[in-house]
Amino acid sequence: MDRTSILGDTIDYTKELLARIKSLQEEVDLSEDSCNHLNLLNFFKQLEQNQALVRNTPR
């Protein structure tokens, strides 16, 4: 193999790795969103039926 083909292969491999990193980052972001929704659901499940969550609205 000559230097040009090695360099070309290296560039292609680097592009593949960058695409894989982007894909994995998107998966992590989706997992964090799902986790936040589950935490919120668990919070409301833990509230007793006779408890109320009250907030004052800003005026």
Short mmCIF file of C-alpha atoms in Angstrom, two decimals:
data_model
loop_
_atom_site.label_atom_id
_atom_site.label_comp_id
_atom_site.label_asym_id
_atom_site.label_seq_id
_atom_site.Cartn_x
_atom_site.Cartn_y
_atom_site.Cartn_z
CA MET A 1 0.00 0.00 0.00
CA ASP A 2 1.22 3.45 -0.78
CA ARG A 3 0.91 6.44 1.53
CA THR A 4 -2.01 7.91 -0.38
CA SER A 5 -4.18 4.81 0.01
CA ILE A 6 -3.27 4.49 3.70
CA LEU A 7 -4.22 8.13 4.24
CA GLY A 8 -7.49 7.62 2.35
CA ASP A 9 -8.35 4.54 4.44
CA THR A 10 -7.51 6.46 7.62
CA ILE A 11 -9.82 9.31 6.62
CA ASP A 12 -12.66 6.89 5.82
CA TYR A 13 -12.19 5.08 9.13
CA THR A 14 -12.15 8.38 11.03
CA LYS A 15 -15.42 9.39 9.36
CA GLU A 16 -16.97 6.05 10.35
CA LEU A 17 -15.85 6.56 13.96
CA LEU A 18 -17.29 10.08 14.04
CA ALA A 19 -20.62 8.80 12.72
CA ARG A 20 -20.63 6.07 15.38
CA ILE A 21 -19.88 8.62 18.12
CA LYS A 22 -22.77 10.78 16.92
CA SER A 23 -25.11 7.78 16.89
CA LEU A 24 -24.10 6.73 20.41
CA GLN A 25 -24.50 10.29 21.70
CA GLU A 26 -28.05 10.38 20.32
CA GLU A 27 -28.81 7.08 22.08
CA VAL A 28 -27.48 8.49 25.36
CA ASP A 29 -29.62 11.62 24.98
CA LEU A 30 -32.73 9.49 24.36
CA SER A 31 -31.93 7.32 27.37
CA GLU A 32 -31.60 10.37 29.62
CA ASP A 33 -34.97 11.69 28.42
CA SER A 34 -36.62 8.34 29.11
CA CYS A 35 -35.01 8.17 32.53
CA ASN A 36 -36.33 11.64 33.43
CA HIS A 37 -39.87 10.62 32.45
CA LEU A 38 -39.61 7.45 34.53
CA ASN A 39 -38.38 9.40 37.55
CA LEU A 40 -41.34 11.77 37.25
CA LEU A 41 -43.77 8.86 36.98
CA ASN A 42 -42.24 7.19 40.03
CA PHE A 43 -42.57 10.44 41.98
CA PHE A 44 -46.30 10.63 41.31
CA LYS A 45 -46.77 6.94 42.06
CA GLN A 46 -45.17 7.46 45.47
CA LEU A 47 -47.63 10.19 46.42
CA GLU A 48 -50.37 8.90 48.62
CA GLN A 49 -53.87 9.17 47.26
CA ASN A 50 -54.94 11.76 49.81
CA GLN A 51 -51.91 14.00 49.22
CA ALA A 52 -52.21 16.94 46.91
CA LEU A 53 -49.46 18.72 45.07
CA VAL A 54 -50.30 22.43 45.13
CA ARG A 55 -48.44 25.31 43.54
CA ASN A 56 -49.26 28.99 43.44
CA THR A 57 -49.29 30.51 40.00
CA PRO A 58 -47.33 33.73 39.47
CA ARG A 59 -49.42 36.86 39.17
#
